[in-house]
Coordinates of C-alpha atoms in Angstrom, one line a residue:
M7 CA 105.7 80.7 164.5
R8 CA 103.2 82.9 166.3
M9 CA 101.8 82.2 169.7
Q10 CA 98.1 82.1 168.8
D11 CA 95.5 83.5 171.1
F12 CA 92.9 80.8 171.0
E13 CA 90.4 82.8 173.0
S14 CA 90.1 85.5 170.3
P15 CA 88.1 85.1 167.1
G16 CA 90.1 84.0 164.0
R17 CA 91.3 81.0 162.1
S18 CA 94.3 78.9 162.5
S19 CA 96.6 78.1 159.6
V20 CA 95.9 74.5 158.3
M21 CA 98.8 72.0 158.3
A22 CA 99.1 68.6 156.6
R23 CA 101.6 66.4 154.8
N24 CA 100.0 64.7 151.8
G25 CA 98.2 67.5 150.0
M26 CA 96.5 70.8 150.5
A27 CA 93.8 72.9 148.8
A28 CA 92.7 76.4 149.5
T29 CA 89.7 78.1 147.8
S30 CA 87.1 80.7 148.5
H31 CA 84.2 78.1 148.7
P32 CA 84.0 75.0 150.9
A33 CA 82.5 72.9 148.1
S34 CA 85.3 73.8 145.8
T35 CA 88.0 73.0 148.4
M36 CA 86.3 69.7 149.1
A37 CA 86.2 68.8 145.4
A38 CA 89.9 69.4 145.2
I39 CA 90.6 67.3 148.2
Q40 CA 88.5 64.4 146.9
V41 CA 90.3 64.5 143.6
L42 CA 93.7 64.4 145.4
D43 CA 92.5 61.6 147.7
G44 CA 91.3 59.7 144.7
G45 CA 94.8 59.8 143.0
G46 CA 94.5 62.9 141.0
N47 CA 97.3 65.5 141.0
A48 CA 97.3 69.3 141.7
M49 CA 96.2 70.3 138.3
D50 CA 93.3 67.9 138.2
A51 CA 92.2 69.2 141.6
A52 CA 92.6 72.9 140.7
V53 CA 90.4 72.5 137.6
A54 CA 87.8 70.4 139.4
A55 CA 87.7 73.0 142.2
C56 CA 87.4 75.8 139.7
A57 CA 84.6 74.1 137.8
V58 CA 82.7 73.6 141.1
Q59 CA 83.0 77.3 141.8
C60 CA 81.7 78.2 138.4
V61 CA 78.5 76.5 139.6
V62 CA 78.3 77.4 143.3
E63 CA 79.9 80.8 143.3
P64 CA 78.5 82.1 139.9
G65 CA 78.9 85.8 140.7
S66 CA 82.7 85.4 141.0
T67 CA 83.5 83.1 138.1
G68 CA 82.1 81.0 135.3
I69 CA 83.0 79.0 132.2
G70 CA 82.1 82.2 130.2
G71 CA 85.2 83.9 131.7
D72 CA 89.0 83.8 131.5
C73 CA 91.8 81.9 133.3
F74 CA 95.5 82.2 134.1
A75 CA 97.7 79.5 135.8
L76 CA 101.2 78.9 137.1
Y77 CA 102.3 75.3 137.6
A78 CA 105.4 73.9 139.3
K79 CA 105.9 70.2 138.5
G80 CA 107.2 68.4 141.5
G81 CA 107.7 71.8 143.2
A82 CA 110.6 72.6 140.8
A83 CA 111.5 76.3 140.3
D84 CA 111.0 76.2 136.5
V85 CA 107.5 77.4 136.7
V86 CA 105.1 77.0 133.8
A87 CA 102.6 79.8 133.0
Y88 CA 99.4 79.7 130.9
N89 CA 97.5 82.8 129.6
G90 CA 93.9 81.9 129.1
S91 CA 92.6 85.4 128.4
G92 CA 90.2 85.7 125.5
W93 CA 90.4 88.1 122.5
A94 CA 88.1 90.7 121.1
P95 CA 85.9 90.0 118.0
S96 CA 87.6 90.4 114.6
G97 CA 85.2 93.1 113.5
I98 CA 85.5 95.4 116.5
S99 CA 87.3 98.7 116.8
P100 CA 86.7 102.2 118.1
A101 CA 85.6 103.3 114.6
A102 CA 83.2 100.3 114.2
L103 CA 81.7 101.0 117.6
K104 CA 81.3 104.7 116.8
E105 CA 79.4 103.8 113.7
K106 CA 76.9 102.0 115.9
G107 CA 76.7 105.0 118.2
V108 CA 78.7 103.3 120.9
T109 CA 81.1 105.6 122.8
S110 CA 81.7 103.5 125.9
L111 CA 82.0 99.8 126.6
M112 CA 78.9 99.4 128.8
R113 CA 78.4 96.4 131.0
P114 CA 75.1 94.8 129.9
T115 CA 76.0 94.9 126.2
P116 CA 77.9 92.5 123.9
H117 CA 80.6 95.0 123.3
G118 CA 82.4 94.2 126.5
I119 CA 82.4 90.5 125.9
T120 CA 85.5 88.9 124.6
V121 CA 85.8 85.3 123.6
P122 CA 86.0 83.4 126.9
G123 CA 89.3 81.6 127.5
A124 CA 88.7 79.5 130.5
I125 CA 87.5 76.2 128.9
D126 CA 90.5 76.3 126.5
A127 CA 92.8 76.7 129.4
W128 CA 91.3 73.9 131.5
D129 CA 91.4 71.5 128.6
R130 CA 95.0 72.3 127.7
L131 CA 96.3 72.3 131.3
I132 CA 94.6 68.9 132.0
R133 CA 95.9 67.3 128.9
D134 CA 99.5 68.6 129.5
H135 CA 99.7 68.4 133.3
G136 CA 96.8 66.5 134.7
S137 CA 96.4 62.8 135.2
M138 CA 92.6 62.4 134.9
P139 CA 90.2 62.7 131.9
L140 CA 88.5 66.1 131.8
A141 CA 85.1 64.3 132.0
D142 CA 86.1 62.9 135.4
V143 CA 87.5 66.2 136.6
L144 CA 84.2 68.0 135.8
K145 CA 82.0 65.4 137.6
P146 CA 81.8 67.3 140.9
A147 CA 80.6 70.5 139.2
I148 CA 78.1 68.6 137.1
R149 CA 76.7 66.9 140.3
H150 CA 76.3 70.3 142.0
A151 CA 74.6 71.9 139.0
E152 CA 72.2 69.0 138.5
E153 CA 71.4 68.0 142.1
G154 CA 71.6 71.5 143.6
Y155 CA 73.8 73.3 146.1
A156 CA 73.3 75.2 149.3
I157 CA 73.8 79.0 149.0
T158 CA 76.5 80.2 151.4
P159 CA 76.4 83.6 153.1
R160 CA 79.0 85.5 151.1
V161 CA 77.6 84.1 147.8
A162 CA 74.1 85.1 148.8
R163 CA 75.3 88.7 149.6
D164 CA 77.0 89.0 146.2
W165 CA 74.0 87.4 144.4
A166 CA 71.6 89.9 145.8
L167 CA 73.9 92.7 144.5
G168 CA 73.7 91.2 141.0
E169 CA 69.9 90.9 141.0
P170 CA 69.2 94.2 139.1
L171 CA 71.7 93.3 136.4
M172 CA 70.3 89.8 135.8
L173 CA 66.8 91.1 135.7
R174 CA 67.8 92.8 132.4
N175 CA 68.5 89.5 130.6
E176 CA 65.6 87.1 130.3
H177 CA 67.8 84.0 130.3
A178 CA 69.9 85.1 133.3
A179 CA 66.8 86.0 135.2
R180 CA 65.1 82.7 134.4
V181 CA 68.1 80.6 135.6
M182 CA 69.7 82.8 138.3
L183 CA 66.7 84.5 139.8
P184 CA 64.1 81.8 140.6
G185 CA 60.9 83.6 141.5
G186 CA 62.4 86.8 140.3
K187 CA 64.7 87.1 143.3
A188 CA 68.3 86.2 144.2
P189 CA 68.4 83.0 146.3
R190 CA 68.9 83.5 150.0
A191 CA 71.6 81.9 152.1
G192 CA 70.6 78.4 153.2
T193 CA 68.4 77.8 150.1
V194 CA 69.1 75.4 147.3
H195 CA 69.8 76.3 143.7
R196 CA 70.2 74.2 140.5
Q197 CA 71.6 74.9 137.1
P198 CA 70.6 71.9 134.9
E199 CA 71.4 73.7 131.6
L200 CA 75.0 74.4 132.8
A201 CA 75.3 70.8 133.9
A202 CA 74.4 69.6 130.4
T203 CA 77.0 72.0 128.9
L204 CA 79.7 70.8 131.3
R205 CA 78.9 67.2 130.5
R206 CA 79.3 67.9 126.8
I207 CA 82.6 69.7 127.4
G208 CA 83.8 66.7 129.4
R209 CA 82.9 64.4 126.7
E210 CA 84.1 66.4 123.7
G211 CA 86.8 68.6 125.1
R212 CA 87.4 72.3 124.3
D213 CA 85.9 72.1 120.8
A214 CA 82.5 71.5 122.4
F215 CA 82.7 75.2 123.6
Y216 CA 84.4 76.8 120.7
R217 CA 82.9 75.0 117.7
G218 CA 79.5 73.5 117.0
A219 CA 76.2 74.1 118.7
I220 CA 77.4 76.0 121.8
A221 CA 79.5 78.4 119.9
E222 CA 76.8 78.8 117.2
E223 CA 74.2 79.7 119.8
T224 CA 76.6 82.1 121.6
V225 CA 77.5 83.9 118.4
R226 CA 74.0 84.0 117.1
Y227 CA 72.7 85.5 120.4
L228 CA 75.5 88.1 120.7
Q229 CA 74.9 89.2 117.1
S230 CA 71.2 89.6 117.9
L231 CA 72.2 92.0 120.6
G232 CA 74.5 93.9 118.2
G233 CA 77.7 92.2 118.8
F234 CA 80.6 91.8 116.3
H235 CA 81.3 88.2 117.3
T236 CA 81.7 85.5 114.6
E237 CA 82.0 81.7 114.7
A238 CA 85.5 82.1 113.5
D239 CA 86.4 84.2 116.5
F240 CA 85.5 81.3 118.7
A241 CA 86.8 78.4 116.5
E242 CA 90.2 80.1 115.9
Y243 CA 90.8 81.1 119.6
R244 CA 93.7 79.6 121.5
G245 CA 95.3 80.5 124.8
E246 CA 99.0 80.1 125.1
Y247 CA 101.9 79.1 127.3
V248 CA 104.0 82.1 128.2
T249 CA 107.3 82.7 129.9
P250 CA 106.8 83.7 133.5
I251 CA 108.4 87.0 134.7
R252 CA 110.0 87.3 138.1
T253 CA 111.8 89.5 140.6
R254 CA 113.9 88.9 143.7
F255 CA 112.4 89.8 147.0
R256 CA 113.9 89.0 150.4
G257 CA 115.7 86.0 149.1
Y258 CA 112.8 84.6 147.1
D259 CA 112.1 84.6 143.4
I260 CA 108.5 85.8 142.9
H261 CA 106.9 84.5 139.7
E262 CA 104.0 86.1 137.8
C263 CA 102.4 85.7 134.4
P264 CA 103.7 88.4 131.9
P265 CA 101.5 91.1 130.2
N266 CA 98.7 91.4 129.2
G267 CA 98.2 90.6 132.9
Q268 CA 99.2 93.0 135.7
G269 CA 101.6 90.6 137.4
V270 CA 104.5 92.9 136.4
I271 CA 102.9 95.6 138.5
A272 CA 102.9 93.3 141.6
L273 CA 106.6 92.8 141.0
L274 CA 107.2 96.5 140.5
I275 CA 105.6 97.3 143.8
L276 CA 107.8 94.7 145.5
N277 CA 110.9 96.2 143.8
I278 CA 109.9 99.6 145.2
L279 CA 109.2 98.2 148.7
S280 CA 112.5 96.3 148.7
G281 CA 114.3 99.6 149.2
F282 CA 112.5 100.3 152.5
P283 CA 113.3 98.4 155.7
A284 CA 110.4 96.6 157.3
E285 CA 110.2 98.2 160.6
G286 CA 107.6 98.4 163.5
D287 CA 104.0 97.3 163.2
P288 CA 103.1 95.9 159.8
L289 CA 99.8 97.8 160.1
S290 CA 101.4 101.1 161.2
T291 CA 100.6 104.4 159.4
D292 CA 104.2 104.7 158.2
R293 CA 104.2 101.2 156.6
L294 CA 100.8 101.6 155.0
H295 CA 101.8 105.0 153.7
L296 CA 104.7 103.4 151.8
E297 CA 102.6 100.6 150.4
I298 CA 99.9 103.0 149.3
E299 CA 102.4 105.3 147.5
A300 CA 104.3 102.4 145.9
T301 CA 101.0 101.1 144.6
R302 CA 99.8 104.5 143.3
L303 CA 103.1 104.9 141.4
A304 CA 103.1 101.4 140.0
Y305 CA 99.5 101.5 138.9
A306 CA 100.1 104.9 137.1
A307 CA 102.7 103.0 135.1
R308 CA 100.3 100.1 134.5
D309 CA 97.6 102.3 133.1
E310 CA 100.0 104.1 130.8
V311 CA 101.7 101.1 129.2
L312 CA 100.1 97.7 130.0
C313 CA 98.4 96.0 127.1
D314 CA 98.5 92.9 124.8
P315 CA 102.2 92.7 123.9
D316 CA 101.2 91.2 120.5
F317 CA 99.9 94.6 119.5
S318 CA 102.2 97.0 121.3
P319 CA 105.5 96.2 123.1
V320 CA 105.5 96.3 126.9
D321 CA 109.0 97.0 128.2
V322 CA 109.0 94.5 131.1
E323 CA 112.8 94.7 131.5
R324 CA 112.5 98.5 132.1
L325 CA 109.5 98.1 134.4
L326 CA 111.4 95.6 136.5
S327 CA 114.8 97.3 136.4
P328 CA 116.4 98.4 139.7
E329 CA 116.8 101.9 138.1
Y330 CA 113.1 102.3 137.5
A331 CA 112.3 101.2 141.1
D332 CA 114.8 103.7 142.4
E333 CA 113.3 106.4 140.3
L334 CA 109.8 105.7 141.6
R335 CA 110.9 105.2 145.2
A336 CA 112.6 108.6 145.1
R337 CA 109.2 110.2 144.4
I338 CA 107.7 109.0 147.7
D339 CA 107.5 111.5 150.5
P340 CA 107.2 109.3 153.6
R341 CA 105.1 111.9 155.4
R342 CA 102.8 113.3 152.7
A343 CA 100.6 111.9 149.9
S344 CA 102.0 112.5 146.4
E345 CA 100.3 113.8 143.3
V346 CA 99.5 111.0 140.8
A347 CA 98.1 111.5 137.3
P348 CA 94.4 110.5 136.9
V349 CA 93.5 107.3 135.2
V350 CA 91.2 107.5 132.1
G351 CA 88.4 105.0 131.6
M352 CA 89.4 102.1 133.9
P353 CA 86.4 100.2 135.4
E354 CA 86.4 98.8 138.9
H355 CA 86.7 95.0 139.0
L356 CA 85.4 93.2 142.1
D357 CA 84.9 89.4 141.5
T358 CA 87.3 86.5 140.9
V359 CA 88.1 83.1 142.4
Y360 CA 91.7 82.1 143.2
I361 CA 92.6 78.5 143.9
T362 CA 95.8 76.9 145.1
V363 CA 96.5 73.2 145.3
V364 CA 99.7 71.3 146.3
D365 CA 99.7 67.5 146.1
K366 CA 101.7 64.7 147.7
D367 CA 104.4 64.9 144.9
R368 CA 104.6 68.7 145.5
N369 CA 103.1 69.6 142.2
C370 CA 101.9 73.2 142.8
A371 CA 98.9 74.8 141.0
S372 CA 98.3 78.5 141.3
F373 CA 95.0 79.0 139.4
I374 CA 92.7 82.0 138.9
N375 CA 89.4 82.3 137.0
S376 CA 87.1 85.3 136.6
L377 CA 84.0 86.8 135.0
F378 CA 85.5 90.3 135.7
Y379 CA 82.5 92.0 137.4
G380 CA 80.0 90.2 139.6
F381 CA 78.0 87.9 137.2
G382 CA 80.1 89.4 134.3
S383 CA 78.0 91.1 131.7
G384 CA 74.8 89.7 133.1
I385 CA 74.2 88.2 129.6
M386 CA 73.4 84.4 129.5
T387 CA 73.0 82.5 126.3
P388 CA 69.5 81.0 125.8
T389 CA 69.9 77.3 126.4
T390 CA 73.5 76.6 127.7
G391 CA 73.4 78.2 131.1
I392 CA 76.6 80.2 130.3
L393 CA 77.0 83.6 131.8
L394 CA 79.4 85.6 129.7
H395 CA 82.0 87.9 131.2
N396 CA 82.6 91.6 130.5
R397 CA 86.4 91.5 130.4
G398 CA 86.4 93.7 127.3
Q399 CA 85.5 96.7 129.4
S400 CA 89.1 96.8 130.4
F401 CA 90.0 98.1 126.9
S402 CA 90.4 101.7 126.1
L403 CA 88.5 103.5 123.3
F404 CA 91.2 106.1 122.9
E405 CA 92.9 105.7 119.6
G406 CA 96.7 105.5 120.1
H407 CA 96.5 104.1 123.6
P408 CA 98.4 100.8 123.9
N409 CA 95.3 99.2 125.4
V410 CA 92.8 100.4 122.8
I411 CA 90.3 97.8 121.6
A412 CA 91.2 96.1 118.4
P413 CA 90.3 92.9 116.5
R414 CA 91.7 89.7 118.1
K415 CA 93.4 91.7 120.9
R416 CA 93.4 90.7 124.5
P417 CA 92.7 93.5 127.1
L418 CA 94.7 94.5 130.1
H419 CA 94.0 91.8 132.6
T420 CA 93.8 92.1 136.4
I421 CA 93.7 88.5 137.4
I422 CA 97.1 87.1 138.4
P423 CA 98.2 83.9 140.0
G424 CA 101.5 84.0 142.0
M425 CA 104.3 81.7 143.1
A426 CA 107.4 82.1 145.1
T427 CA 110.5 79.8 144.8
R428 CA 113.7 79.6 146.9
D429 CA 116.8 77.4 146.5
G430 CA 115.4 75.8 143.3
K431 CA 112.1 74.8 144.9
A432 CA 108.5 76.1 145.2
A433 CA 108.0 77.8 148.5
L434 CA 104.6 79.6 148.3
S435 CA 101.7 79.2 145.9
F436 CA 99.4 82.2 146.4
G437 CA 96.9 84.6 145.0
V438 CA 94.7 87.5 145.9
M439 CA 91.3 88.2 144.6
G440 CA 89.8 91.6 144.2
G441 CA 90.4 92.9 140.7
H442 CA 92.6 96.0 140.6
Y443 CA 93.6 95.3 144.2
Q444 CA 95.4 92.1 143.1
A445 CA 98.8 93.5 142.3
M446 CA 98.9 95.4 145.6
G447 CA 97.4 92.4 147.3
H448 CA 100.3 90.2 146.1
A449 CA 102.9 92.7 147.4
H450 CA 101.0 93.3 150.6
L451 CA 100.7 89.6 151.4
L452 CA 104.3 88.8 150.5
S453 CA 105.7 91.7 152.5
K454 CA 103.8 90.7 155.6
V455 CA 105.0 87.1 155.3
L456 CA 108.6 87.7 154.1
D457 CA 109.4 91.0 155.7
Y458 CA 107.5 90.6 159.0
G459 CA 107.5 86.8 159.3
M460 CA 103.8 86.8 159.9
D461 CA 101.8 83.5 160.1
L462 CA 100.1 82.9 156.8
Q463 CA 96.5 83.1 158.2
D464 CA 97.4 86.3 160.1
A465 CA 98.8 87.9 157.0
V466 CA 95.7 86.9 155.0
S467 CA 93.4 88.3 157.7
L468 CA 95.1 91.6 158.3
P469 CA 93.0 94.7 157.6
R470 CA 93.4 96.1 154.1
V471 CA 93.6 99.4 152.3
F472 CA 93.7 100.2 148.6
P473 CA 94.3 103.5 146.8
T474 CA 91.9 104.1 144.0
P475 CA 94.1 104.2 140.8
G476 CA 94.7 107.8 139.6
S477 CA 93.5 109.6 142.7
N478 CA 94.5 110.4 146.3
A479 CA 91.5 108.4 147.5
V480 CA 92.2 105.3 149.7
E481 CA 89.6 102.7 150.5
V482 CA 89.9 101.3 153.9
E483 CA 88.2 98.3 155.6
R484 CA 86.4 99.0 158.9
T485 CA 89.0 97.0 160.8
V486 CA 91.8 99.4 160.1
P487 CA 92.6 101.1 163.4
P488 CA 90.9 104.6 163.7
A489 CA 94.2 106.2 164.7
V490 CA 95.8 104.9 161.5
I491 CA 92.9 106.2 159.4
A492 CA 93.2 109.7 161.1
E493 CA 96.9 109.9 160.4
L494 CA 96.5 108.8 156.7
R495 CA 93.9 111.5 156.3
A496 CA 96.2 114.1 157.9
R497 CA 98.9 113.1 155.4
G498 CA 96.7 114.1 152.5
F499 CA 94.8 110.9 151.6
E500 CA 91.1 111.0 151.0
I501 CA 89.7 108.2 153.1
R502 CA 86.8 106.2 151.8
D503 CA 85.0 103.5 153.7
R504 CA 84.4 100.3 151.8
T505 CA 80.9 98.8 151.6
R506 CA 82.4 95.4 150.8
P507 CA 85.6 93.7 152.0
I508 CA 88.7 94.2 149.9
G509 CA 89.4 91.1 147.9
G510 CA 90.2 87.7 149.3
A511 CA 93.3 85.4 149.4
Q512 CA 94.6 81.9 149.5
V513 CA 98.1 80.7 150.1
I514 CA 100.0 77.4 150.6
R515 CA 103.6 77.2 152.0
I516 CA 105.8 74.2 151.3
D517 CA 108.2 73.2 154.1
W518 CA 110.6 70.9 152.3
E519 CA 112.7 70.2 155.5
H520 CA 109.8 68.8 157.5
S521 CA 107.6 67.7 154.5
V522 CA 104.7 69.8 155.8
L523 CA 102.2 72.0 153.9
T524 CA 100.6 75.1 155.6
G525 CA 97.5 76.7 154.1
A526 CA 95.4 79.7 154.7
S527 CA 92.1 81.0 153.3
D528 CA 90.5 84.4 153.6
H529 CA 87.7 85.0 156.1
R530 CA 86.3 87.6 153.7
K531 CA 84.9 84.7 151.6
D532 CA 83.0 81.5 152.5
G533 CA 86.0 79.2 151.7
C534 CA 88.6 77.3 153.6
A535 CA 91.9 75.4 153.4
I536 CA 91.8 71.6 153.9
G537 CA 94.8 69.3 154.0
L538 CA 95.4 65.5 153.5

């Protein structure tokens, strides 16, 4: 345990016994805690928190997005995984797009919009693992949408950045830009149309979103914009339970969702780092150099092979083999930046929310929901208040590439929940926001906690770097020490200052011996961890 300097700025880790929630928005964390205090379990609380964030943090997530989850019932090590990523329309392909003159998957168009998977995931996870009706779980979100919510500082900043995008869509502009401007911090915003949609979903379940009036309006509107979507694409969509993948790191089993998500890449980075001793300062140039190089190599593999395994096999066993980690590790020069092949056509991804909840029975929910970019595609349906994501921009348009867009195919996904178990029990429920950064973020966070024994909040708050996939550019936060930046530059990395913080994170540790939960939440967002 660290000796905290209480005279310096910073947060303490939060400790409690009977439940814990950590999210990137205080209203979301409070909703989760109220659900737990009212007798709900971790899954009830995670979905309630996520639904609230779809209202109060709309640039980062929404019901028009996708969802992944890991769940450990009673804290057992047999972790359950759910893939709630949506599929592409049945009529879409590179050839069909080319016939329309489309040569790239642009953001404010229907062609980057896949069928949203979040509502299906919430409904299924609540039915299978929750203890409350979906209608009750959604009540806090409905109340915020109807009665209004105060705009928090980070949300206001992100909202202002999304203003030009939403001005391009009349429905998004009407709902999200009152008076033609993004709402400022400290003002109140309402979304009554979204409240009505959430109430209908609570009453009727997933079918309210994927069949009937909501789906009909969504499809009709997307078709009017030139989209390939059909009502059957929505009605026939289902997410699925999947078998988690894992690797061993410093005595812990680290669990991730399998492809089409990039969790396998987080595990690959850990496998590479496992061959290096954790020495010296965790923020030293030498250590960051190793993390950067491991990330660049792992991401090069990601962009070559990762895709929907229903369409093209992904050799997870090979990617996670000791031999492959040895092969990549041997390519790292600890004193010089290596050459990495460029990535073709991968968009940057900035916005997501990650939620972790552990209840009194030690059910653990690791839960992530995203619109991909800030405010997704910027396209809102006419009367439902639903902003649609742009996840389909992760597809390739290159014929023969494993991740090429195809009918009913799911794209490469960046959002990844994580969980660590030890001695047959859940030990850490964690996640890192920030799109492409997430795989590196998982490895970076776990290494700081498990290699260096850092306090959870200290590990979350540590300055971050991120190598741009396929280049020698490295983005650095302003808090990275200047001497470290200078040395990284001298080693051949192209240093780029970030205009925004890199990602965000939440984590909960379960101490089974003392029956204590410890939680941390990232200062880069507006949120917090709260315990019962």
